[in-house]
Coordinates of C-alpha atoms and ligand atoms in Angstrom, one line a residue:
M1 CA -6.8 -3.8 -35.7
G2 CA -9.9 -2.9 -33.8
L3 CA -12.7 -0.9 -35.3
K4 CA -11.9 2.8 -35.5
F5 CA -14.2 4.9 -33.4
D6 CA -13.1 8.4 -33.0
V7 CA -15.7 10.6 -31.4
A8 CA -13.4 13.3 -30.0
A9 CA -14.0 15.9 -32.6
A10 CA -17.7 15.3 -32.8
A11 CA -18.2 15.2 -29.1
C12 CA -16.2 18.4 -28.6
A13 CA -18.0 20.2 -31.3
A14 CA -21.3 19.2 -29.9
L15 CA -20.4 20.1 -26.3
V16 CA -18.5 23.3 -26.9
A17 CA -21.8 25.1 -27.5
L18 CA -23.2 24.2 -24.1
P19 CA -22.6 26.2 -20.9
F20 CA -20.2 24.5 -18.5
S21 CA -22.9 24.0 -15.9
A22 CA -24.9 21.9 -18.3
M23 CA -21.9 19.5 -18.8
A24 CA -20.5 19.1 -15.4
A25 CA -22.5 16.4 -13.5
P26 CA -24.6 17.6 -10.6
A27 CA -23.1 16.6 -7.3
N28 CA -24.2 13.3 -5.6
Q29 CA -26.2 12.3 -8.6
D30 CA -24.6 9.2 -10.1
P31 CA -21.4 7.7 -8.6
L32 CA -20.1 7.4 -12.2
S33 CA -20.6 11.1 -12.8
P34 CA -17.3 12.8 -13.2
S35 CA -15.9 14.6 -10.1
G36 CA -14.0 17.0 -12.3
R37 CA -11.1 16.9 -9.9
W38 CA -8.6 14.6 -8.2
T39 CA -10.4 13.0 -5.3
G40 CA -7.4 10.8 -4.3
A41 CA -5.1 11.5 -1.5
S42 CA -3.0 14.6 -1.4
A43 CA 0.7 14.1 -0.5
G44 CA 0.3 15.1 3.2
G45 CA 3.0 13.7 5.3
A46 CA 3.9 11.1 2.8
P47 CA 4.7 12.4 -0.7
T48 CA 6.9 9.2 -0.8
P49 CA 6.5 6.1 1.3
P50 CA 7.4 6.7 5.0
M51 CA 10.8 5.4 6.2
G52 CA 12.1 4.8 9.7
W53 CA 12.2 2.3 12.5
N54 CA 9.6 0.5 14.6
S55 CA 10.1 -1.4 17.8
W56 CA 7.8 -4.4 17.2
N57 CA 9.8 -6.8 15.0
A58 CA 12.9 -6.3 17.2
F59 CA 11.4 -6.3 20.7
R60 CA 7.7 -7.1 20.6
T61 CA 6.3 -5.5 23.8
E62 CA 9.7 -5.4 25.5
V63 CA 10.4 -2.0 24.2
N64 CA 12.1 0.7 26.3
E65 CA 13.6 4.1 26.1
D66 CA 17.2 2.9 25.7
K67 CA 16.2 0.7 22.8
V68 CA 14.3 3.5 21.1
V69 CA 16.9 6.1 21.6
G70 CA 19.6 3.6 20.6
A71 CA 17.8 3.1 17.3
A72 CA 17.5 6.8 16.8
E73 CA 21.2 7.4 17.5
T74 CA 22.2 4.7 15.1
I75 CA 19.9 6.0 12.4
V76 CA 21.6 9.4 12.7
S77 CA 25.2 8.3 13.2
T78 CA 25.2 5.8 10.3
G79 CA 23.7 8.3 7.9
L80 CA 20.4 6.3 7.5
A81 CA 18.5 9.5 8.6
R82 CA 20.0 11.4 5.7
L83 CA 18.6 8.7 3.3
G84 CA 15.1 9.4 4.7
Y85 CA 14.8 7.0 7.7
T86 CA 13.1 9.6 9.9
Y87 CA 10.2 8.0 11.8
I88 CA 11.1 6.4 15.1
N89 CA 8.0 4.5 16.0
I90 CA 7.1 3.0 19.4
D91 CA 4.8 0.0 19.0
D92 CA 2.7 -2.0 21.5
G93 CA 3.9 -2.1 25.2
W94 CA 4.4 1.5 26.1
W95 CA 1.3 2.1 28.2
M96 CA 0.6 1.7 31.9
K97 CA -3.1 2.4 32.2
R98 CA -5.9 4.9 31.5
R99 CA -6.3 7.2 34.5
T100 CA -10.0 6.8 35.5
S101 CA -10.4 10.3 36.9
D102 CA -10.0 12.0 33.5
G103 CA -9.3 9.2 31.0
R104 CA -5.7 10.4 30.4
L105 CA -3.3 7.7 29.3
Q106 CA -0.3 7.0 31.5
V107 CA 3.1 5.9 30.1
R108 CA 4.9 3.0 31.7
T109 CA 7.7 5.1 33.2
A110 CA 9.7 2.1 34.4
I111 CA 10.6 1.5 30.7
F112 CA 10.3 5.2 29.6
P113 CA 11.9 7.1 32.5
S114 CA 11.9 10.5 30.7
A115 CA 8.0 10.3 30.7
A116 CA 8.0 10.7 34.5
V117 CA 7.4 14.4 34.4
G118 CA 5.4 14.6 37.7
G119 CA 3.0 17.4 38.2
P120 CA -0.6 17.2 37.2
E121 CA 0.2 15.3 34.0
E122 CA 2.3 12.8 35.8
T123 CA 3.6 11.1 32.7
S124 CA 4.3 12.5 29.3
F125 CA 6.1 11.4 26.1
R126 CA 6.9 15.1 25.4
P127 CA 10.5 14.9 26.6
L128 CA 11.2 11.8 24.4
V129 CA 9.5 13.3 21.4
N130 CA 11.4 16.5 21.8
R131 CA 14.6 14.6 22.0
L132 CA 13.8 12.8 18.8
H133 CA 12.8 16.0 17.1
A134 CA 16.0 17.6 18.3
M135 CA 17.9 14.8 16.5
G136 CA 16.1 15.8 13.3
L137 CA 13.8 12.8 13.5
K138 CA 10.1 12.3 13.8
A139 CA 8.2 10.2 16.4
G140 CA 5.4 7.6 16.1
I141 CA 3.1 6.1 18.6
Y142 CA 0.8 3.0 18.6
T143 CA -2.8 2.5 19.6
D144 CA -5.8 0.3 18.9
L145 CA -9.3 1.1 17.4
G146 CA -11.0 -0.9 20.2
R147 CA -10.9 -0.7 24.0
N148 CA -8.0 -3.1 24.3
A149 CA -4.8 -3.8 22.4
C150 CA -3.3 -6.8 20.7
S151 CA -0.7 -7.5 23.4
Q152 CA -3.6 -7.9 25.9
A153 CA -4.9 -10.8 23.8
Y154 CA -1.7 -12.3 22.4
D155 CA 1.3 -11.4 24.6
L156 CA -0.1 -12.6 27.9
T157 CA 3.3 -13.2 29.5
S158 CA 4.5 -9.8 28.7
P159 CA 5.8 -7.7 31.6
N160 CA 4.4 -4.6 29.9
L161 CA 0.7 -5.2 29.8
P162 CA -1.6 -2.4 31.0
V163 CA -2.4 -2.8 34.7
G164 CA -5.3 -2.0 37.0
T165 CA -9.1 -2.3 36.9
T166 CA -11.0 -3.3 33.7
A167 CA -11.5 0.4 32.9
E168 CA -7.9 1.3 33.6
R169 CA -6.7 -1.4 31.2
E170 CA -8.9 0.0 28.4
V171 CA -6.0 1.8 26.7
G172 CA -7.5 1.8 23.1
L173 CA -9.3 4.5 21.2
H174 CA -12.8 3.3 21.7
G175 CA -14.8 6.2 23.2
H176 CA -11.6 8.3 23.4
V177 CA -10.7 9.1 19.9
D178 CA -10.6 12.9 20.3
Q179 CA -9.0 12.8 23.7
D180 CA -6.2 10.3 22.7
I181 CA -5.4 11.8 19.3
G182 CA -5.2 15.2 21.0
L183 CA -2.9 13.8 23.6
Y184 CA -0.6 12.1 21.1
F185 CA -0.5 14.9 18.5
K186 CA -1.1 18.1 20.4
D187 CA 0.2 17.4 23.9
W188 CA 3.0 15.0 23.2
G189 CA 3.9 16.1 19.6
F190 CA 3.9 12.8 17.8
D191 CA 3.9 12.8 14.0
Y192 CA 2.8 9.3 13.2
V193 CA 0.1 7.0 14.7
K194 CA -0.4 3.3 14.0
V195 CA -3.9 2.2 14.8
D196 CA -4.3 -1.6 15.3
A197 CA -7.5 -3.5 15.3
C198 CA -7.3 -6.3 17.8
G199 CA -9.8 -4.4 20.0
I200 CA -12.5 -4.8 17.4
A201 CA -11.5 -8.3 16.5
D202 CA -10.5 -10.3 19.5
Y203 CA -12.6 -9.4 22.4
G204 CA -15.7 -11.4 21.9
A205 CA -17.4 -12.5 25.1
E206 CA -16.4 -16.1 24.5
R207 CA -12.6 -15.5 24.2
S208 CA -10.6 -16.9 27.1
H209 CA -8.6 -13.8 27.8
V210 CA -11.8 -11.8 28.0
T211 CA -13.4 -14.1 30.6
T212 CA -10.3 -14.9 32.6
L213 CA -8.7 -11.5 32.6
G214 CA -11.9 -9.5 33.0
Y215 CA -11.9 -7.4 29.8
R216 CA -15.1 -5.8 28.8
P217 CA -16.4 -7.9 25.8
L218 CA -16.8 -6.1 22.5
K219 CA -18.7 -7.9 19.7
P220 CA -16.1 -8.3 17.0
L221 CA -16.6 -6.0 14.0
L222 CA -13.8 -7.8 12.2
Q223 CA -13.3 -11.4 11.6
R224 CA -9.8 -12.3 10.3
G225 CA -10.0 -13.9 6.9
S226 CA -13.7 -13.3 6.4
L227 CA -15.3 -10.5 4.4
A228 CA -18.8 -11.8 5.0
R229 CA -18.3 -11.7 8.8
S230 CA -16.6 -8.3 8.9
D231 CA -18.5 -5.1 9.0
A232 CA -16.4 -3.1 6.6
K233 CA -18.6 -0.1 6.7
A234 CA -18.5 0.3 10.5
I235 CA -14.7 -0.4 10.5
R236 CA -14.0 2.2 7.8
G237 CA -16.2 4.6 9.8
L238 CA -14.2 4.1 12.9
Y239 CA -10.9 4.6 11.1
Q240 CA -12.5 7.7 9.5
E241 CA -13.2 9.1 12.9
V242 CA -9.5 8.9 13.7
A243 CA -8.7 10.5 10.4
D244 CA -11.0 13.4 11.2
A245 CA -9.5 13.8 14.7
L246 CA -6.0 13.9 13.1
A247 CA -7.0 16.5 10.6
R248 CA -8.4 18.6 13.5
Y249 CA -5.3 18.4 15.6
R250 CA -2.8 18.7 12.8
P251 CA -4.6 20.8 10.1
A252 CA -1.3 21.0 8.1
R253 CA -1.9 17.3 7.5
D254 CA 1.8 16.6 7.8
Y255 CA 1.4 13.3 9.7
I256 CA 1.2 9.6 8.9
F257 CA -1.9 7.7 9.7
S258 CA -1.1 4.0 9.6
I259 CA -4.2 1.7 9.4
C260 CA -3.4 -1.8 10.8
N261 CA -6.3 -4.1 10.3
W262 CA -4.2 -6.7 8.5
G263 CA -5.9 -6.5 5.0
G264 CA -9.3 -7.1 6.6
A265 CA -12.7 -5.7 5.8
N266 CA -11.7 -4.9 2.2
V267 CA -9.2 -2.2 3.4
R268 CA -7.1 -2.9 0.3
A269 CA -9.8 -1.0 -1.6
W270 CA -10.6 1.9 0.8
G271 CA -7.4 2.4 2.8
K272 CA -6.2 5.0 0.3
D273 CA -9.3 7.1 1.0
V274 CA -8.9 7.1 4.8
G275 CA -5.2 6.6 5.9
T276 CA -1.7 7.3 4.7
I277 CA -0.7 3.6 4.7
W278 CA -2.8 0.5 5.3
R279 CA -1.7 -3.0 6.1
T280 CA -2.7 -5.3 3.3
S281 CA -1.9 -8.6 5.2
D282 CA -1.5 -10.3 8.5
D283 CA 1.8 -9.9 10.3
I284 CA 5.1 -10.6 8.5
Y285 CA 7.4 -13.2 10.1
P286 CA 11.1 -13.7 9.3
H287 CA 10.3 -16.6 7.0
W288 CA 10.8 -16.5 3.3
T289 CA 7.3 -17.7 2.3
R290 CA 5.7 -15.4 4.8
M291 CA 7.6 -12.5 3.2
L292 CA 6.2 -13.6 -0.1
H293 CA 2.7 -13.8 1.4
S294 CA 3.0 -10.1 2.5
F295 CA 4.5 -9.0 -0.8
D296 CA 1.7 -10.7 -2.8
T297 CA -0.9 -8.6 -1.0
V298 CA 0.5 -5.4 -2.5
S299 CA 2.0 -6.5 -5.8
N300 CA -1.3 -6.5 -7.7
R301 CA -2.5 -3.3 -6.1
A302 CA -0.4 -0.7 -7.8
L303 CA -3.5 1.3 -8.9
Y304 CA -4.6 1.7 -5.3
A305 CA -1.6 3.7 -4.2
H306 CA -0.3 7.1 -5.1
P307 CA 1.6 9.9 -3.3
G308 CA 0.0 10.4 0.2
A309 CA -1.5 6.8 0.2
W310 CA 0.7 3.7 0.1
N311 CA 0.0 -0.1 0.3
D312 CA 1.7 -1.5 3.4
P313 CA 2.9 -5.1 3.3
D314 CA 4.2 -4.7 6.9
M315 CA 7.5 -3.7 8.3
L316 CA 10.9 -5.0 7.2
F317 CA 12.3 -8.2 8.7
V318 CA 15.8 -7.6 7.3
G319 CA 18.3 -8.9 9.9
V320 CA 16.2 -11.7 11.4
G321 CA 15.6 -15.4 10.6
D322 CA 15.6 -16.1 6.9
F323 CA 16.8 -12.5 6.3
D324 CA 19.7 -12.4 8.9
E325 CA 23.3 -11.6 8.2
H326 CA 23.9 -15.2 7.1
H327 CA 21.2 -14.9 4.5
L328 CA 22.1 -11.7 2.7
T329 CA 20.7 -13.0 -0.6
E330 CA 17.3 -13.3 1.0
A331 CA 17.7 -10.0 2.9
R332 CA 18.5 -8.1 -0.3
T333 CA 15.6 -9.6 -2.1
H334 CA 13.2 -8.7 0.7
F335 CA 14.5 -5.2 0.7
S336 CA 14.4 -4.9 -3.1
L337 CA 10.8 -6.1 -3.3
W338 CA 9.7 -3.6 -0.6
A339 CA 11.5 -0.8 -2.4
I340 CA 10.0 -1.4 -5.8
A341 CA 6.5 -1.9 -4.4
N342 CA 6.6 1.5 -2.7
A343 CA 6.2 -0.1 0.6
P344 CA 7.0 1.9 3.8
L345 CA 10.6 1.1 4.7
L346 CA 10.4 0.6 8.5
I347 CA 13.4 -1.2 9.9
G348 CA 12.5 -3.9 12.5
Y349 CA 15.8 -4.7 14.1
D350 CA 17.8 -3.8 17.2
L351 CA 19.9 -1.2 15.6
R352 CA 22.3 -0.8 18.6
K353 CA 24.0 -4.0 17.4
A354 CA 23.5 -3.9 13.6
P355 CA 26.4 -5.4 11.6
Q356 CA 27.8 -3.5 8.7
S357 CA 26.4 -6.1 6.2
L358 CA 22.8 -5.2 7.3
L359 CA 23.5 -1.5 7.5
D360 CA 24.6 -1.8 3.9
I361 CA 21.2 -3.2 2.9
W362 CA 19.1 -0.5 4.6
G363 CA 21.7 2.0 3.5
N364 CA 21.8 1.2 -0.2
A365 CA 21.0 4.7 -1.4
D366 CA 20.2 3.5 -5.0
V367 CA 17.6 1.1 -3.8
V368 CA 16.1 3.7 -1.4
A369 CA 16.0 6.2 -4.2
V370 CA 13.8 3.8 -6.2
N371 CA 11.4 3.6 -3.3
Q372 CA 11.5 7.3 -2.8
D373 CA 11.2 8.3 -6.4
P374 CA 9.0 11.5 -6.5
A375 CA 6.7 10.2 -9.3
G376 CA 5.3 7.7 -6.7
N377 CA 4.6 4.9 -9.3
Q378 CA 4.4 1.6 -7.5
G379 CA 6.1 -1.2 -9.5
V380 CA 3.9 -3.2 -11.8
I381 CA 4.2 -6.9 -12.5
A382 CA 5.7 -7.3 -15.9
F383 CA 6.2 -11.1 -15.7
D384 CA 4.2 -13.2 -13.3
S385 CA 4.6 -16.7 -12.0
D386 CA 4.8 -18.4 -8.7
D387 CA 8.5 -18.9 -9.3
A388 CA 9.9 -16.0 -11.1
Q389 CA 8.6 -12.4 -11.3
I390 CA 9.7 -9.2 -12.9
I391 CA 8.4 -6.0 -11.4
V392 CA 8.9 -2.7 -13.3
K393 CA 8.6 0.8 -11.8
T394 CA 8.5 3.9 -14.0
L395 CA 10.8 6.6 -12.5
K396 CA 10.4 10.3 -12.8
E397 CA 13.5 10.6 -14.8
P398 CA 12.4 10.4 -18.4
S399 CA 13.2 7.0 -20.0
A400 CA 14.2 5.4 -16.7
K401 CA 12.7 2.3 -15.1
A402 CA 13.6 0.4 -12.0
V403 CA 13.3 -3.4 -12.3
V404 CA 13.5 -6.3 -9.9
V405 CA 13.9 -9.8 -11.4
V406 CA 13.3 -12.3 -8.6
N407 CA 13.5 -16.0 -8.2
R408 CA 11.0 -16.9 -5.5
G409 CA 11.5 -20.6 -5.8
L410 CA 13.7 -23.5 -4.8
T411 CA 15.5 -24.2 -8.1
P412 CA 17.8 -21.9 -10.1
V413 CA 16.0 -19.9 -12.7
E414 CA 17.3 -18.6 -16.1
A415 CA 15.4 -15.3 -16.3
V416 CA 15.0 -13.3 -19.5
L417 CA 14.4 -9.6 -19.3
T418 CA 13.0 -8.0 -22.4
A419 CA 12.8 -4.5 -23.8
D420 CA 9.1 -5.0 -24.1
Q421 CA 8.7 -5.7 -20.3
L422 CA 10.4 -2.4 -19.7
R423 CA 8.2 -0.7 -22.4
F424 CA 11.4 0.2 -24.2
A425 CA 12.1 -0.1 -27.9
S426 CA 13.5 -3.5 -28.8
D427 CA 15.9 -2.1 -31.4
A428 CA 17.7 0.4 -29.2
P429 CA 20.4 -0.2 -26.6
I430 CA 19.3 -0.4 -23.0
E431 CA 21.7 0.5 -20.2
L432 CA 21.4 -1.5 -17.0
Q433 CA 22.8 -0.3 -13.7
D434 CA 22.9 -3.0 -11.1
L435 CA 21.8 -1.4 -7.8
W436 CA 23.6 -4.0 -5.6
S437 CA 26.8 -4.8 -7.4
K438 CA 26.9 -1.3 -9.0
A439 CA 28.1 -2.9 -12.3
S440 CA 26.8 -1.5 -15.6
S441 CA 25.9 -3.4 -18.7
R442 CA 24.0 -3.0 -21.9
F443 CA 21.7 -5.1 -24.1
T444 CA 19.4 -4.7 -27.0
G445 CA 16.1 -6.7 -27.2
Q446 CA 16.6 -9.1 -24.3
T447 CA 19.1 -10.2 -21.8
R448 CA 19.4 -13.3 -19.5
F449 CA 20.5 -13.9 -15.9
K450 CA 20.9 -17.0 -13.8
L451 CA 19.3 -16.6 -10.5
A452 CA 20.0 -18.9 -7.6
P453 CA 17.0 -19.8 -5.4
R454 CA 15.7 -16.7 -3.7
E455 CA 18.1 -14.5 -5.6
S456 CA 17.0 -11.3 -7.3
R457 CA 18.6 -8.6 -9.4
M458 CA 17.6 -5.0 -9.2
F459 CA 18.5 -2.4 -11.8
V460 CA 17.8 1.0 -13.1
A461 CA 17.3 0.6 -16.8
R462 CA 17.6 3.4 -19.3
G463 CA 16.5 3.0 -22.9
R464 CA 14.3 4.5 -25.7
R465 CA 10.7 4.4 -24.7
A466 CA 8.6 2.2 -26.9
L467 CA 5.9 4.9 -26.8
A468 CA 8.2 7.7 -27.9
D469 CA 5.8 10.6 -27.5
G470 CA 3.8 9.5 -24.5
V471 CA 3.1 7.2 -21.6
Y472 CA 0.8 4.2 -21.0
L473 CA -1.5 4.7 -18.1
S474 CA -0.3 1.5 -16.5
E475 CA 3.1 3.0 -16.3
I476 CA 1.9 5.8 -14.1
P477 CA -0.1 4.3 -11.2
G478 CA 1.1 7.2 -9.0
S479 CA -1.0 9.6 -11.2
I480 CA -4.1 7.4 -11.0
N481 CA -6.9 7.4 -8.4
V482 CA -9.4 4.5 -8.8
A483 CA -12.4 6.4 -7.4
I484 CA -14.8 3.5 -8.0
D485 CA -13.4 0.1 -9.0
G486 CA -16.8 -1.5 -9.8
V487 CA -16.5 -4.3 -7.3
A488 CA -20.1 -4.8 -6.3
Q489 CA -19.4 -7.5 -3.7
P490 CA -15.9 -7.8 -2.4
E491 CA -14.2 -11.2 -2.7
L492 CA -11.1 -12.8 -1.2
D493 CA -8.0 -12.7 -3.3
P494 CA -6.9 -16.2 -4.0
M495 CA -3.6 -15.2 -5.6
V496 CA -1.6 -14.5 -2.4
H497 CA 1.2 -17.0 -1.6
R498 CA -0.1 -19.1 1.3
A499 CA 2.7 -19.6 3.7
G500 CA 2.1 -23.0 5.2
W501 CA 4.9 -23.3 7.7
E502 CA 2.7 -23.9 10.6
T503 CA 0.5 -26.9 10.1
N504 CA -2.0 -26.8 12.9
G505 CA -5.6 -25.9 12.0
A506 CA -7.0 -26.2 8.5
G507 CA -4.3 -24.2 6.7
E508 CA -4.0 -20.8 5.1
R509 CA -7.0 -19.8 3.1
P510 CA -7.6 -16.7 0.9
A511 CA -7.9 -14.0 3.5
Y512 CA -7.9 -10.5 2.0
G513 CA -10.5 -8.7 -0.1
G514 CA -9.4 -7.2 -3.4
W515 CA -10.2 -9.9 -6.0
G516 CA -11.5 -8.4 -9.1
G517 CA -9.9 -5.0 -8.5
A518 CA -8.4 -2.6 -11.0
Q519 CA -5.2 -3.9 -12.5
A520 CA -2.3 -2.5 -14.4
D521 CA -1.5 -4.6 -17.4
A522 CA -3.9 -7.4 -16.4
A523 CA -7.6 -8.1 -16.3
P524 CA -9.4 -7.7 -12.9
Y525 CA -9.2 -11.4 -12.1
G526 CA -5.5 -11.7 -13.1
T527 CA -5.8 -13.0 -16.6
A528 CA -4.1 -11.3 -19.6
L529 CA -6.0 -8.3 -21.0
Q530 CA -7.8 -9.6 -24.1
V531 CA -10.8 -8.5 -26.1
A532 CA -12.3 -10.7 -28.9
G533 CA -9.0 -12.5 -29.1
R534 CA -6.8 -9.4 -29.3
R535 CA -4.2 -9.4 -26.6
F536 CA -3.1 -6.1 -25.0
G537 CA 0.2 -5.9 -23.2
P538 CA -0.2 -2.5 -21.6
G539 CA -3.6 -1.4 -20.4
I540 CA -5.9 -1.1 -17.5
G541 CA -8.2 -3.9 -16.5
I542 CA -11.2 -3.0 -14.4
L543 CA -14.8 -3.9 -13.8
S544 CA -17.8 -2.1 -15.3
G545 CA -19.4 0.5 -13.1
S546 CA -16.0 2.1 -12.5
R547 CA -14.5 5.5 -12.7
F548 CA -10.9 6.4 -12.4
E549 CA -9.0 9.7 -12.4
V550 CA -5.8 10.4 -14.2
K551 CA -3.5 13.4 -13.7
N552 CA -2.5 14.8 -17.0
D553 CA 1.0 16.1 -17.1
G554 CA 0.7 18.2 -20.2
H555 CA -0.2 15.6 -22.8
Q556 CA -2.5 16.5 -25.7
V557 CA -4.3 13.3 -26.6
F558 CA -5.8 10.3 -24.7
R559 CA -6.2 7.1 -26.7
A560 CA -7.2 3.6 -25.9
T561 CA -8.7 0.5 -27.5
V562 CA -11.5 -0.7 -25.4
G563 CA -14.0 -3.6 -25.0
V564 CA -15.4 -6.3 -22.7
D565 CA -12.6 -8.6 -21.6
D566 CA -12.8 -12.2 -23.0
E567 CA -12.5 -13.7 -19.5
T568 CA -15.4 -11.8 -18.0
R569 CA -17.8 -13.3 -15.6
N570 CA -20.8 -11.7 -17.3
R571 CA -20.9 -12.1 -21.0
S572 CA -24.3 -10.4 -21.5
L573 CA -23.7 -6.9 -20.1
K574 CA -23.0 -4.1 -22.5
V575 CA -20.8 -1.2 -21.5
R576 CA -20.1 2.3 -22.8
F577 CA -16.7 3.8 -22.3
L578 CA -16.7 7.5 -21.5
V579 CA -13.8 10.0 -21.3
Y580 CA -14.1 13.2 -19.3
G581 CA -11.6 16.1 -19.1
D582 CA -12.0 18.3 -16.0
G583 CA -15.6 17.2 -15.7
R584 CA -16.6 17.6 -19.3
L585 CA -17.5 14.7 -21.6
L586 CA -14.9 14.5 -24.3
A587 CA -15.6 11.2 -25.9
Q588 CA -17.7 8.1 -25.6
T589 CA -18.2 4.8 -27.4
P590 CA -21.4 3.0 -28.3
A591 CA -22.3 0.1 -26.0
R592 CA -19.9 -2.8 -26.4
G593 CA -20.5 -6.4 -25.5
W594 CA -18.6 -9.6 -25.0
G595 CA -17.1 -11.0 -28.2
E596 CA -17.3 -7.8 -30.0
D597 CA -14.2 -6.4 -31.5
P598 CA -12.3 -3.8 -29.5
I599 CA -13.0 -0.2 -30.5
D600 CA -10.7 2.8 -30.5
V601 CA -11.6 5.8 -28.4
Q602 CA -9.6 9.0 -28.4
A603 CA -10.0 12.5 -27.0
S604 CA -8.1 15.8 -27.1
V605 CA -7.0 16.5 -23.6
A606 CA -4.9 19.6 -24.3
G607 CA -5.0 21.8 -21.2
V608 CA -7.0 19.2 -19.3
K609 CA -5.7 18.5 -15.7
I610 CA -7.8 15.5 -14.7
I611 CA -9.0 12.9 -17.1
E612 CA -11.7 10.5 -15.9
L613 CA -12.4 7.2 -17.5
V614 CA -15.8 5.6 -16.9
A615 CA -17.0 2.2 -17.9
K616 CA -20.8 2.5 -17.7
P617 CA -22.9 -0.6 -17.7
A618 CA -26.2 -0.8 -19.6
D619 CA -27.7 -2.2 -16.4
P620 CA -26.2 -0.8 -13.2
E621 CA -27.8 -3.7 -11.1
A622 CA -26.2 -6.5 -13.2
T623 CA -23.1 -8.5 -12.2
P624 CA -20.2 -6.3 -13.3
T625 CA -18.4 -7.3 -16.5
S626 CA -14.6 -7.1 -16.9
V627 CA -13.4 -4.4 -19.3
A628 CA -10.1 -3.5 -20.9
W629 CA -8.8 0.0 -21.5
G630 CA -6.3 -1.6 -23.9
E631 CA -3.1 0.3 -24.5
A632 CA -4.6 3.3 -22.7
R633 CA -2.1 6.1 -23.2
L634 CA -1.5 9.8 -23.1
I635 CA 0.4 11.1 -26.1
A636 CA 1.7 14.3 -27.4
R637 CA -0.5 14.4 -30.5
Ligands
GAL1 C1 -0.3 -6.7 15.5 C2 0.3 -5.8 14.4 C3 1.8 -5.8 14.6 C4 2.1 -5.3 16.0 C5 1.3 -6.0 17.1 C6 1.4 -5.4 18.4 O1 -1.7 -6.7 15.3 O2 0.0 -6.3 13.1 O3 2.4 -5.0 13.7 O4 1.7 -3.9 16.1 O5 -0.1 -6.1 16.8 O6 0.8 -6.2 19.4

């Protein structure tokens, strides 16, 4: 047992006498001051992860109207639309040029004939967007943050590259944010925009496509794989400009803003504050290990996503390569992992020729329902290894969890699933409903499965909650906003599977910021949560100098056992743990240091809407130390 330190009563008694203004922190004073409100995303156009179809994985730049409309028709006729696949997204390749007289973008009408409207506008996507809307669907468009697009650097043999003078071929947003967003959303009626980043990454003066094709050089703001050489502040600022334009043109905020800078510039930390979804990795390919690579960039980021803001490991490659109709085991695993990670479910396949076996994967209503569960809790890793993983997602239905047990490796695995991993009581029966075979089974304590290489099982589990009268915070990432995660200097995450299937160059190196971030059921650098030798299963691991907000759904009491994590990088920094309710200090601990026993902290949160948990370092300039909010929970009393 940790030392008992219960300050709730004392703190409340002392504070109740003060006027509210004396207790709420003055604005802009100290970043660790309570906000007194939810500062995370609001649901906007994505209360649950967006679903639909995108042209890129199926056609690269060789997209056209028949292919897009064909996908839309199949989505409607097969019933996929009813399951939630509503966005039909046109990726790179649609543009002809930017008209120099007024800067208006022109659609390539040879591949999108309905855009040839004539008249002063000459081309318009309005007819196609109207057609998609009339089918009950929504429409997405693609652009780039810089002057030029990715295809202009990487698809040089494409028949669909922008044409004309240097200025006419500048089809990206640079210098045209307001004009283009107005065109896409007001004039053309799109509902979704994906904003790529090649224009700010790949147009340095020395690049051969820049010199030989006569593009205007742009000093790269983003260097793939390097935090040190990427200007995160400037890049975030540019994406924010797009966000502001979107809010102007669609004040209802019922749109999707997809940030696509491939996990660069530490976007895995700030994407949630700017966009609706943000890519956490470089492009997915239809290769097993590359799929794992993408998955690993979201699987430890559950606390950075919530309704209105979702981690994006890239679009689905179900149907192609390692995930084609001859590899349904792999295809189901890929889909199950995306579903439980609350990834956007964007089909990347030529749907005009989809075999039933693939339609059955995208159309598995039970798996889709897990992804679209209204509580918006991303699955959390309950068992981790390079070979087998168990991911558990808390559903809105009381006492229900979704779980994926996956064999990532090359040899068969005998997997054990325990009640404890599900946060269920180990002495009560647990019902398992297999979401692929539809079989039901039951176990108490633990159960075993044999998994062939690359096989997974996905269930909804129903049992008696271990914490009968409450919930661990790590079970409800959808109700948490990490306002400040304490990371003083972003570092590359070394835990992402490095897909080494192409062996030219020096190999795959850690490439995405996010190391040391806030973690559900783990310490910031991936170790088990532990304070002075005491292990915590459930809990939040985070750095000092952090503040996170938790929506309280009617619980009465907050309780946790806290301290400096054993595996911290800074063993000399002391930290105080503070609990706020709607901006008022409810409880705090004395300063705790490395090696000191964990200490209990509790606060009455009856009637409180937003709880804020702050780990305040004695020296704000010092290297942050890792802290544990062990067994942090909200309970009835
Ligand atoms: C990449 C992006 C892909 C696709 C492609 C188009 O940067 O990650 O998803 O949009 O550009 O050229």
